[in-house]
Amino acid sequence: MKDLSKILEYQELDIELRKIDNEFNKNSDKKKLDTVKNDFNAVQKEFTASVSEAEALAKEIEQVYADARASEKRIDELEKAFNSAADDTAKAALLPAMETEKSKLDSYKNKVTNKIDKIRKLLAACSQKQHEKKSIKTEFDKIKAMLEKQLATIQPEREKIKSRMRELRDAADKELMDFYLKYRKDGAPPVFVKARVSGDDYTCYCGMQLSSSSTGKLKSDKMCRCDTCRRIVYID
Ligand SMILES: [Zn+2]
């Protein structure tokens, strides 16, 4: 028959530690810190998006410049041809192409102006975001310092529990401890539960009555697995 005392003490401490941590997470500045962290990340995301957009626009401007240079070159060629044309008919024949090219050049100029304007606005937004990030960071640091102070008040108790848990982990029955740790990871504690006895009925922590074979095992081995929730049910 296995001795459950160490594993039960371990379980009790584990639940206590969890309770301390839950209380801390619920009541401390941790929630505030999470909120501020999310705020920062949201601003950071916007900032990165604005920078990418500005970079994309800058690339587009390069392309428009290249188009504008080609257009200017074409206009030069047309003007040369115009000036050296043999007669008025030849000159007149060149005019539509010159007009088209000139209006193209104008549209390139407008495109560049528009894009530069957009970049300016994006950069202004970026600078605004930088300020926001800075002030959020200040807030973050403030809350973090407060949180560390709060954590320091519960830390000695946590350490005491954890150190005793380490001792128990080494001292307890390995098979039971492995089972506990595995079950604890999958579900909520407690893992080892005392049977509720009423006459000949044995009921698990989960509220379900044990089968007759489990009850038989419980009586002979002092422990068994619950048929429903798979916890280990024990009796003194
Ligand atoms: Zn059960």
PDB file of C-alpha atoms and ligand atoms in Angstrom:
ATOM      1  CA  MET A   1       0.000   0.000   0.000  1.00  0.00           C
ATOM      2  CA  LYS A   2       1.391   3.340  -0.956  1.00  0.00           C
ATOM      3  CA  ASP A   3       1.848   6.200   1.443  1.00  0.00           C
ATOM      4  CA  LEU A   4      -0.142   9.173   0.258  1.00  0.00           C
ATOM      5  CA  SER A   5       0.839  11.663   2.937  1.00  0.00           C
ATOM      6  CA  LYS A   6       3.648  13.321   0.959  1.00  0.00           C
ATOM      7  CA  ILE A   7       1.740  13.571  -2.277  1.00  0.00           C
ATOM      8  CA  LEU A   8      -1.264  14.998  -0.421  1.00  0.00           C
ATOM      9  CA  GLU A   9       0.899  17.614   1.221  1.00  0.00           C
ATOM     10  CA  TYR A  10       2.387  18.416  -2.174  1.00  0.00           C
ATOM     11  CA  GLN A  11      -1.074  18.759  -3.649  1.00  0.00           C
ATOM     12  CA  GLU A  12      -2.190  21.031  -0.829  1.00  0.00           C
ATOM     13  CA  LEU A  13       0.832  23.293  -1.353  1.00  0.00           C
ATOM     14  CA  ASP A  14       0.326  23.269  -5.093  1.00  0.00           C
ATOM     15  CA  ILE A  15      -3.256  24.451  -4.671  1.00  0.00           C
ATOM     16  CA  GLU A  16      -2.158  27.078  -2.165  1.00  0.00           C
ATOM     17  CA  LEU A  17       0.523  28.377  -4.518  1.00  0.00           C
ATOM     18  CA  ARG A  18      -1.977  28.515  -7.339  1.00  0.00           C
ATOM     19  CA  LYS A  19      -4.362  30.454  -5.098  1.00  0.00           C
ATOM     20  CA  ILE A  20      -1.654  32.971  -4.182  1.00  0.00           C
ATOM     21  CA  ASP A  21      -0.751  33.434  -7.845  1.00  0.00           C
ATOM     22  CA  ASN A  22      -4.379  33.772  -8.906  1.00  0.00           C
ATOM     23  CA  GLU A  23      -5.024  36.361  -6.234  1.00  0.00           C
ATOM     24  CA  PHE A  24      -1.932  38.226  -7.306  1.00  0.00           C
ATOM     25  CA  ASN A  25      -2.864  38.143 -10.974  1.00  0.00           C
ATOM     26  CA  LYS A  26      -6.392  39.245 -10.182  1.00  0.00           C
ATOM     27  CA  ASN A  27      -5.718  42.030  -7.726  1.00  0.00           C
ATOM     28  CA  SER A  28      -2.310  43.370  -8.560  1.00  0.00           C
ATOM     29  CA  ASP A  29      -1.227  45.829 -11.207  1.00  0.00           C
ATOM     30  CA  LYS A  30      -0.572  42.925 -13.548  1.00  0.00           C
ATOM     31  CA  LYS A  31      -3.824  43.529 -15.401  1.00  0.00           C
ATOM     32  CA  LYS A  32      -2.945  47.190 -15.840  1.00  0.00           C
ATOM     33  CA  LEU A  33       0.462  46.179 -17.092  1.00  0.00           C
ATOM     34  CA  ASP A  34      -1.121  43.856 -19.649  1.00  0.00           C
ATOM     35  CA  THR A  35      -3.422  46.644 -20.831  1.00  0.00           C
ATOM     36  CA  VAL A  36      -0.521  49.046 -21.239  1.00  0.00           C
ATOM     37  CA  LYS A  37       1.476  46.380 -23.037  1.00  0.00           C
ATOM     38  CA  ASN A  38      -1.384  45.865 -25.476  1.00  0.00           C
ATOM     39  CA  ASP A  39      -1.685  49.626 -25.997  1.00  0.00           C
ATOM     40  CA  PHE A  40       2.009  49.832 -26.766  1.00  0.00           C
ATOM     41  CA  ASN A  41       1.852  46.959 -29.224  1.00  0.00           C
ATOM     42  CA  ALA A  42      -1.151  48.495 -30.984  1.00  0.00           C
ATOM     43  CA  VAL A  43       0.687  51.811 -31.446  1.00  0.00           C
ATOM     44  CA  GLN A  44       3.815  49.981 -32.495  1.00  0.00           C
ATOM     45  CA  LYS A  45       1.821  48.103 -35.128  1.00  0.00           C
ATOM     46  CA  GLU A  46       0.354  51.342 -36.496  1.00  0.00           C
ATOM     47  CA  PHE A  47       3.798  52.897 -36.508  1.00  0.00           C
ATOM     48  CA  THR A  48       5.278  50.016 -38.485  1.00  0.00           C
ATOM     49  CA  ALA A  49       2.366  50.111 -40.930  1.00  0.00           C
ATOM     50  CA  SER A  50       2.870  53.861 -41.538  1.00  0.00           C
ATOM     51  CA  VAL A  51       6.598  53.386 -42.117  1.00  0.00           C
ATOM     52  CA  SER A  52       5.956  50.572 -44.607  1.00  0.00           C
ATOM     53  CA  GLU A  53       3.392  52.681 -46.410  1.00  0.00           C
ATOM     54  CA  ALA A  54       5.820  55.622 -46.633  1.00  0.00           C
ATOM     55  CA  GLU A  55       8.544  53.308 -47.944  1.00  0.00           C
ATOM     56  CA  ALA A  56       6.211  51.920 -50.588  1.00  0.00           C
ATOM     57  CA  LEU A  57       5.316  55.479 -51.659  1.00  0.00           C
ATOM     58  CA  ALA A  58       8.993  56.435 -51.886  1.00  0.00           C
ATOM     59  CA  LYS A  59       9.561  53.479 -54.206  1.00  0.00           C
ATOM     60  CA  GLU A  60       6.590  54.540 -56.321  1.00  0.00           C
ATOM     61  CA  ILE A  61       8.028  58.060 -56.556  1.00  0.00           C
ATOM     62  CA  GLU A  62      11.286  56.634 -57.910  1.00  0.00           C
ATOM     63  CA  GLN A  63       9.327  54.923 -60.663  1.00  0.00           C
ATOM     64  CA  VAL A  64       7.381  58.110 -61.475  1.00  0.00           C
ATOM     65  CA  TYR A  65      10.657  60.052 -61.633  1.00  0.00           C
ATOM     66  CA  ALA A  66      12.044  57.540 -64.091  1.00  0.00           C
ATOM     67  CA  ASP A  67       8.893  57.902 -66.196  1.00  0.00           C
ATOM     68  CA  ALA A  68       9.155  61.710 -66.010  1.00  0.00           C
ATOM     69  CA  ARG A  69      12.794  61.666 -67.123  1.00  0.00           C
ATOM     70  CA  ALA A  70      11.890  59.462 -70.092  1.00  0.00           C
ATOM     71  CA  SER A  71       9.071  61.861 -70.903  1.00  0.00           C
ATOM     72  CA  GLU A  72      11.395  64.916 -70.758  1.00  0.00           C
ATOM     73  CA  LYS A  73      13.822  63.155 -73.051  1.00  0.00           C
ATOM     74  CA  ARG A  74      11.016  62.410 -75.504  1.00  0.00           C
ATOM     75  CA  ILE A  75       9.897  66.071 -75.374  1.00  0.00           C
ATOM     76  CA  ASP A  76      13.470  67.202 -76.118  1.00  0.00           C
ATOM     77  CA  GLU A  77      13.619  64.909 -79.128  1.00  0.00           C
ATOM     78  CA  LEU A  78      10.239  66.121 -80.366  1.00  0.00           C
ATOM     79  CA  GLU A  79      11.311  69.764 -79.947  1.00  0.00           C
ATOM     80  CA  LYS A  80      14.498  69.138 -81.915  1.00  0.00           C
ATOM     81  CA  ALA A  81      12.517  67.444 -84.656  1.00  0.00           C
ATOM     82  CA  PHE A  82      10.060  70.364 -84.579  1.00  0.00           C
ATOM     83  CA  ASN A  83      12.831  72.960 -84.921  1.00  0.00           C
ATOM     84  CA  SER A  84      14.484  71.160 -87.784  1.00  0.00           C
ATOM     85  CA  ALA A  85      11.251  70.288 -89.579  1.00  0.00           C
ATOM     86  CA  ALA A  86      11.227  71.084 -93.273  1.00  0.00           C
ATOM     87  CA  ASP A  87       7.918  72.942 -93.394  1.00  0.00           C
ATOM     88  CA  ASP A  88       4.767  73.899 -91.470  1.00  0.00           C
ATOM     89  CA  THR A  89       2.983  70.668 -92.385  1.00  0.00           C
ATOM     90  CA  ALA A  90       5.815  68.613 -90.921  1.00  0.00           C
ATOM     91  CA  LYS A  91       5.795  70.856 -87.832  1.00  0.00           C
ATOM     92  CA  ALA A  92       2.026  70.523 -87.411  1.00  0.00           C
ATOM     93  CA  ALA A  93       2.321  66.755 -87.658  1.00  0.00           C
ATOM     94  CA  LEU A  94       4.562  66.759 -84.550  1.00  0.00           C
ATOM     95  CA  LEU A  95       2.264  68.890 -82.393  1.00  0.00           C
ATOM     96  CA  PRO A  96      -0.200  66.237 -81.150  1.00  0.00           C
ATOM     97  CA  ALA A  97       2.670  63.996 -79.928  1.00  0.00           C
ATOM     98  CA  MET A  98       4.253  66.992 -78.170  1.00  0.00           C
ATOM     99  CA  GLU A  99       0.952  67.869 -76.476  1.00  0.00           C
ATOM    100  CA  THR A 100       0.440  64.301 -75.314  1.00  0.00           C
ATOM    101  CA  GLU A 101       3.942  64.073 -73.914  1.00  0.00           C
ATOM    102  CA  LYS A 102       3.646  67.417 -72.121  1.00  0.00           C
ATOM    103  CA  SER A 103       0.378  66.421 -70.460  1.00  0.00           C
ATOM    104  CA  LYS A 104       1.971  63.134 -69.433  1.00  0.00           C
ATOM    105  CA  LEU A 105       4.808  65.050 -67.803  1.00  0.00           C
ATOM    106  CA  ASP A 106       2.308  67.228 -65.949  1.00  0.00           C
ATOM    107  CA  SER A 107       0.518  64.200 -64.634  1.00  0.00           C
ATOM    108  CA  TYR A 108       3.832  62.739 -63.415  1.00  0.00           C
ATOM    109  CA  LYS A 109       4.550  65.958 -61.570  1.00  0.00           C
ATOM    110  CA  ASN A 110       1.117  65.839 -59.949  1.00  0.00           C
ATOM    111  CA  LYS A 111       1.639  62.238 -58.965  1.00  0.00           C
ATOM    112  CA  VAL A 112       4.931  63.063 -57.271  1.00  0.00           C
ATOM    113  CA  THR A 113       3.411  66.034 -55.442  1.00  0.00           C
ATOM    114  CA  ASN A 114       0.531  63.869 -54.196  1.00  0.00           C
ATOM    115  CA  LYS A 115       2.784  61.091 -53.044  1.00  0.00           C
ATOM    116  CA  ILE A 116       5.151  63.459 -51.271  1.00  0.00           C
ATOM    117  CA  ASP A 117       2.153  64.984 -49.550  1.00  0.00           C
ATOM    118  CA  LYS A 118       1.040  61.539 -48.389  1.00  0.00           C
ATOM    119  CA  ILE A 119       4.541  60.720 -47.140  1.00  0.00           C
ATOM    120  CA  ARG A 120       4.607  63.976 -45.177  1.00  0.00           C
ATOM    121  CA  LYS A 121       1.322  63.080 -43.498  1.00  0.00           C
ATOM    122  CA  LEU A 122       2.568  59.581 -42.713  1.00  0.00           C
ATOM    123  CA  LEU A 123       5.771  60.940 -41.204  1.00  0.00           C
ATOM    124  CA  ALA A 124       3.773  63.353 -39.064  1.00  0.00           C
ATOM    125  CA  ALA A 125       1.652  60.425 -37.896  1.00  0.00           C
ATOM    126  CA  CYS A 126       4.822  58.446 -37.147  1.00  0.00           C
ATOM    127  CA  SER A 127       6.213  61.217 -35.041  1.00  0.00           C
ATOM    128  CA  GLN A 128       2.922  61.380 -33.142  1.00  0.00           C
ATOM    129  CA  LYS A 129       3.095  57.623 -32.597  1.00  0.00           C
ATOM    130  CA  GLN A 130       6.643  57.937 -31.309  1.00  0.00           C
ATOM    131  CA  HIS A 131       5.405  60.353 -28.662  1.00  0.00           C
ATOM    132  CA  GLU A 132       2.589  57.988 -27.761  1.00  0.00           C
ATOM    133  CA  LYS A 133       4.990  55.080 -27.503  1.00  0.00           C
ATOM    134  CA  LYS A 134       7.253  57.071 -25.247  1.00  0.00           C
ATOM    135  CA  SER A 135       4.479  58.045 -22.872  1.00  0.00           C
ATOM    136  CA  ILE A 136       3.085  54.505 -22.818  1.00  0.00           C
ATOM    137  CA  LYS A 137       6.575  53.205 -22.052  1.00  0.00           C
ATOM    138  CA  THR A 138       6.857  55.611 -19.125  1.00  0.00           C
ATOM    139  CA  GLU A 139       3.524  54.365 -17.824  1.00  0.00           C
ATOM    140  CA  PHE A 140       4.663  50.787 -18.366  1.00  0.00           C
ATOM    141  CA  ASP A 141       7.852  51.305 -16.366  1.00  0.00           C
ATOM    142  CA  LYS A 142       5.889  52.905 -13.561  1.00  0.00           C
ATOM    143  CA  ILE A 143       3.443  50.009 -13.323  1.00  0.00           C
ATOM    144  CA  LYS A 144       6.226  47.480 -13.652  1.00  0.00           C
ATOM    145  CA  ALA A 145       8.109  48.978 -10.723  1.00  0.00           C
ATOM    146  CA  MET A 146       4.911  48.899  -8.674  1.00  0.00           C
ATOM    147  CA  LEU A 147       4.310  45.301  -9.693  1.00  0.00           C
ATOM    148  CA  GLU A 148       7.797  44.269  -8.656  1.00  0.00           C
ATOM    149  CA  LYS A 149       7.178  45.864  -5.286  1.00  0.00           C
ATOM    150  CA  GLN A 150       3.923  43.953  -4.930  1.00  0.00           C
ATOM    151  CA  LEU A 151       5.574  40.743  -6.047  1.00  0.00           C
ATOM    152  CA  ALA A 152       8.291  41.184  -3.438  1.00  0.00           C
ATOM    153  CA  THR A 153       5.664  41.059  -0.699  1.00  0.00           C
ATOM    154  CA  ILE A 154       4.385  37.624  -1.709  1.00  0.00           C
ATOM    155  CA  GLN A 155       7.701  36.228  -2.861  1.00  0.00           C
ATOM    156  CA  PRO A 156       8.991  34.933   0.507  1.00  0.00           C
ATOM    157  CA  GLU A 157       5.807  32.903   1.032  1.00  0.00           C
ATOM    158  CA  ARG A 158       5.931  31.577  -2.529  1.00  0.00           C
ATOM    159  CA  GLU A 159       9.572  30.594  -2.134  1.00  0.00           C
ATOM    160  CA  LYS A 160       8.856  28.778   1.113  1.00  0.00           C
ATOM    161  CA  ILE A 161       6.066  26.777  -0.509  1.00  0.00           C
ATOM    162  CA  LYS A 162       8.109  26.029  -3.596  1.00  0.00           C
ATOM    163  CA  SER A 163      11.095  24.849  -1.612  1.00  0.00           C
ATOM    164  CA  ARG A 164       8.925  22.461   0.442  1.00  0.00           C
ATOM    165  CA  MET A 165       7.311  21.268  -2.806  1.00  0.00           C
ATOM    166  CA  ARG A 166      10.748  20.454  -4.214  1.00  0.00           C
ATOM    167  CA  GLU A 167      11.551  18.388  -1.140  1.00  0.00           C
ATOM    168  CA  LEU A 168       8.269  16.532  -1.409  1.00  0.00           C
ATOM    169  CA  ARG A 169       8.702  15.963  -5.095  1.00  0.00           C
ATOM    170  CA  ASP A 170      11.885  14.027  -4.440  1.00  0.00           C
ATOM    171  CA  ALA A 171      10.548  12.219  -1.399  1.00  0.00           C
ATOM    172  CA  ALA A 172       7.106  11.165  -2.625  1.00  0.00           C
ATOM    173  CA  ASP A 173       6.332   7.958  -4.473  1.00  0.00           C
ATOM    174  CA  LYS A 174       7.557   8.501  -8.014  1.00  0.00           C
ATOM    175  CA  GLU A 175       4.699   6.789  -9.784  1.00  0.00           C
ATOM    176  CA  LEU A 176       2.102   8.798  -7.877  1.00  0.00           C
ATOM    177  CA  MET A 177       4.040  12.007  -8.357  1.00  0.00           C
ATOM    178  CA  ASP A 178       4.322  11.450 -12.097  1.00  0.00           C
ATOM    179  CA  PHE A 179       0.645  10.748 -12.247  1.00  0.00           C
ATOM    180  CA  TYR A 180      -0.093  13.884 -10.251  1.00  0.00           C
ATOM    181  CA  LEU A 181       2.059  16.108 -12.436  1.00  0.00           C
ATOM    182  CA  LYS A 182       0.611  14.700 -15.626  1.00  0.00           C
ATOM    183  CA  TYR A 183      -2.964  15.002 -14.428  1.00  0.00           C
ATOM    184  CA  ARG A 184      -2.328  18.426 -12.951  1.00  0.00           C
ATOM    185  CA  LYS A 185      -1.146  19.639 -16.344  1.00  0.00           C
ATOM    186  CA  ASP A 186      -4.256  18.354 -18.114  1.00  0.00           C
ATOM    187  CA  GLY A 187      -6.883  19.269 -15.568  1.00  0.00           C
ATOM    188  CA  ALA A 188      -7.553  21.240 -12.461  1.00  0.00           C
ATOM    189  CA  PRO A 189      -6.436  20.073  -9.057  1.00  0.00           C
ATOM    190  CA  PRO A 190      -7.157  18.290  -6.813  1.00  0.00           C
ATOM    191  CA  VAL A 191      -5.917  15.073  -8.392  1.00  0.00           C
ATOM    192  CA  PHE A 192      -5.991  12.940  -5.248  1.00  0.00           C
ATOM    193  CA  VAL A 193      -9.372  13.107  -3.584  1.00  0.00           C
ATOM    194  CA  LYS A 194     -10.797  11.505  -0.486  1.00  0.00           C
ATOM    195  CA  ALA A 195     -13.796   9.247  -1.046  1.00  0.00           C
ATOM    196  CA  ARG A 196     -17.108  10.414   0.299  1.00  0.00           C
ATOM    197  CA  VAL A 197     -18.558   7.475   2.128  1.00  0.00           C
ATOM    198  CA  SER A 198     -22.239   7.024   2.817  1.00  0.00           C
ATOM    199  CA  GLY A 199     -23.090   3.551   4.056  1.00  0.00           C
ATOM    200  CA  ASP A 200     -21.824   1.253   1.329  1.00  0.00           C
ATOM    201  CA  ASP A 201     -21.719   3.984  -1.318  1.00  0.00           C
ATOM    202  CA  TYR A 202     -18.405   5.533  -2.257  1.00  0.00           C
ATOM    203  CA  THR A 203     -18.521   8.768  -4.189  1.00  0.00           C
ATOM    204  CA  CYS A 204     -15.726  10.685  -5.909  1.00  0.00           C
ATOM    205  CA  TYR A 205     -14.957  14.397  -5.618  1.00  0.00           C
ATOM    206  CA  CYS A 206     -16.582  14.817  -9.038  1.00  0.00           C
ATOM    207  CA  GLY A 207     -19.891  13.668  -7.549  1.00  0.00           C
ATOM    208  CA  MET A 208     -20.086  10.335  -9.324  1.00  0.00           C
ATOM    209  CA  GLN A 209     -20.495   7.092  -7.415  1.00  0.00           C
ATOM    210  CA  LEU A 210     -17.692   4.583  -7.893  1.00  0.00           C
ATOM    211  CA  SER A 211     -18.387   1.312  -9.651  1.00  0.00           C
ATOM    212  CA  SER A 212     -18.406  -1.882  -7.585  1.00  0.00           C
ATOM    213  CA  SER A 213     -15.065  -2.966  -8.987  1.00  0.00           C
ATOM    214  CA  SER A 214     -13.482   0.413  -8.175  1.00  0.00           C
ATOM    215  CA  THR A 215     -15.024   0.289  -4.718  1.00  0.00           C
ATOM    216  CA  GLY A 216     -13.514  -3.165  -4.252  1.00  0.00           C
ATOM    217  CA  LYS A 217     -10.106  -1.861  -5.236  1.00  0.00           C
ATOM    218  CA  LEU A 218     -10.537   1.136  -2.960  1.00  0.00           C
ATOM    219  CA  LYS A 219     -11.283  -1.117  -0.011  1.00  0.00           C
ATOM    220  CA  SER A 220      -8.321  -3.403  -0.644  1.00  0.00           C
ATOM    221  CA  ASP A 221      -5.682  -0.898  -1.823  1.00  0.00           C
ATOM    222  CA  LYS A 222      -7.004   2.198  -0.059  1.00  0.00           C
ATOM    223  CA  MET A 223      -7.067   3.921  -3.436  1.00  0.00           C
ATOM    224  CA  CYS A 224      -8.563   3.560  -6.903  1.00  0.00           C
ATOM    225  CA  ARG A 225      -9.223   5.560 -10.057  1.00  0.00           C
ATOM    226  CA  CYS A 226     -12.592   7.248 -10.421  1.00  0.00           C
ATOM    227  CA  ASP A 227     -14.438   5.657 -13.339  1.00  0.00           C
ATOM    228  CA  THR A 228     -15.722   9.053 -14.435  1.00  0.00           C
ATOM    229  CA  CYS A 229     -13.058  11.743 -13.939  1.00  0.00           C
ATOM    230  CA  ARG A 230     -10.003   9.420 -13.591  1.00  0.00           C
ATOM    231  CA  ARG A 231      -8.875  11.138 -10.384  1.00  0.00           C
ATOM    232  CA  ILE A 232      -7.319   8.989  -7.700  1.00  0.00           C
ATOM    233  CA  VAL A 233      -9.813   8.397  -4.910  1.00  0.00           C
ATOM    234  CA  TYR A 234      -8.452   7.297  -1.544  1.00  0.00           C
ATOM    235  CA  ILE A 235      -9.673   6.367   1.920  1.00  0.00           C
ATOM    236  CA  ASP A 236      -7.791   6.592   5.194  1.00  0.00           C
TER     237      ASP A 236
HETATM  238 ZN    ZN B   1     -14.449  11.412 -10.229  1.00  0.00          ZN
END
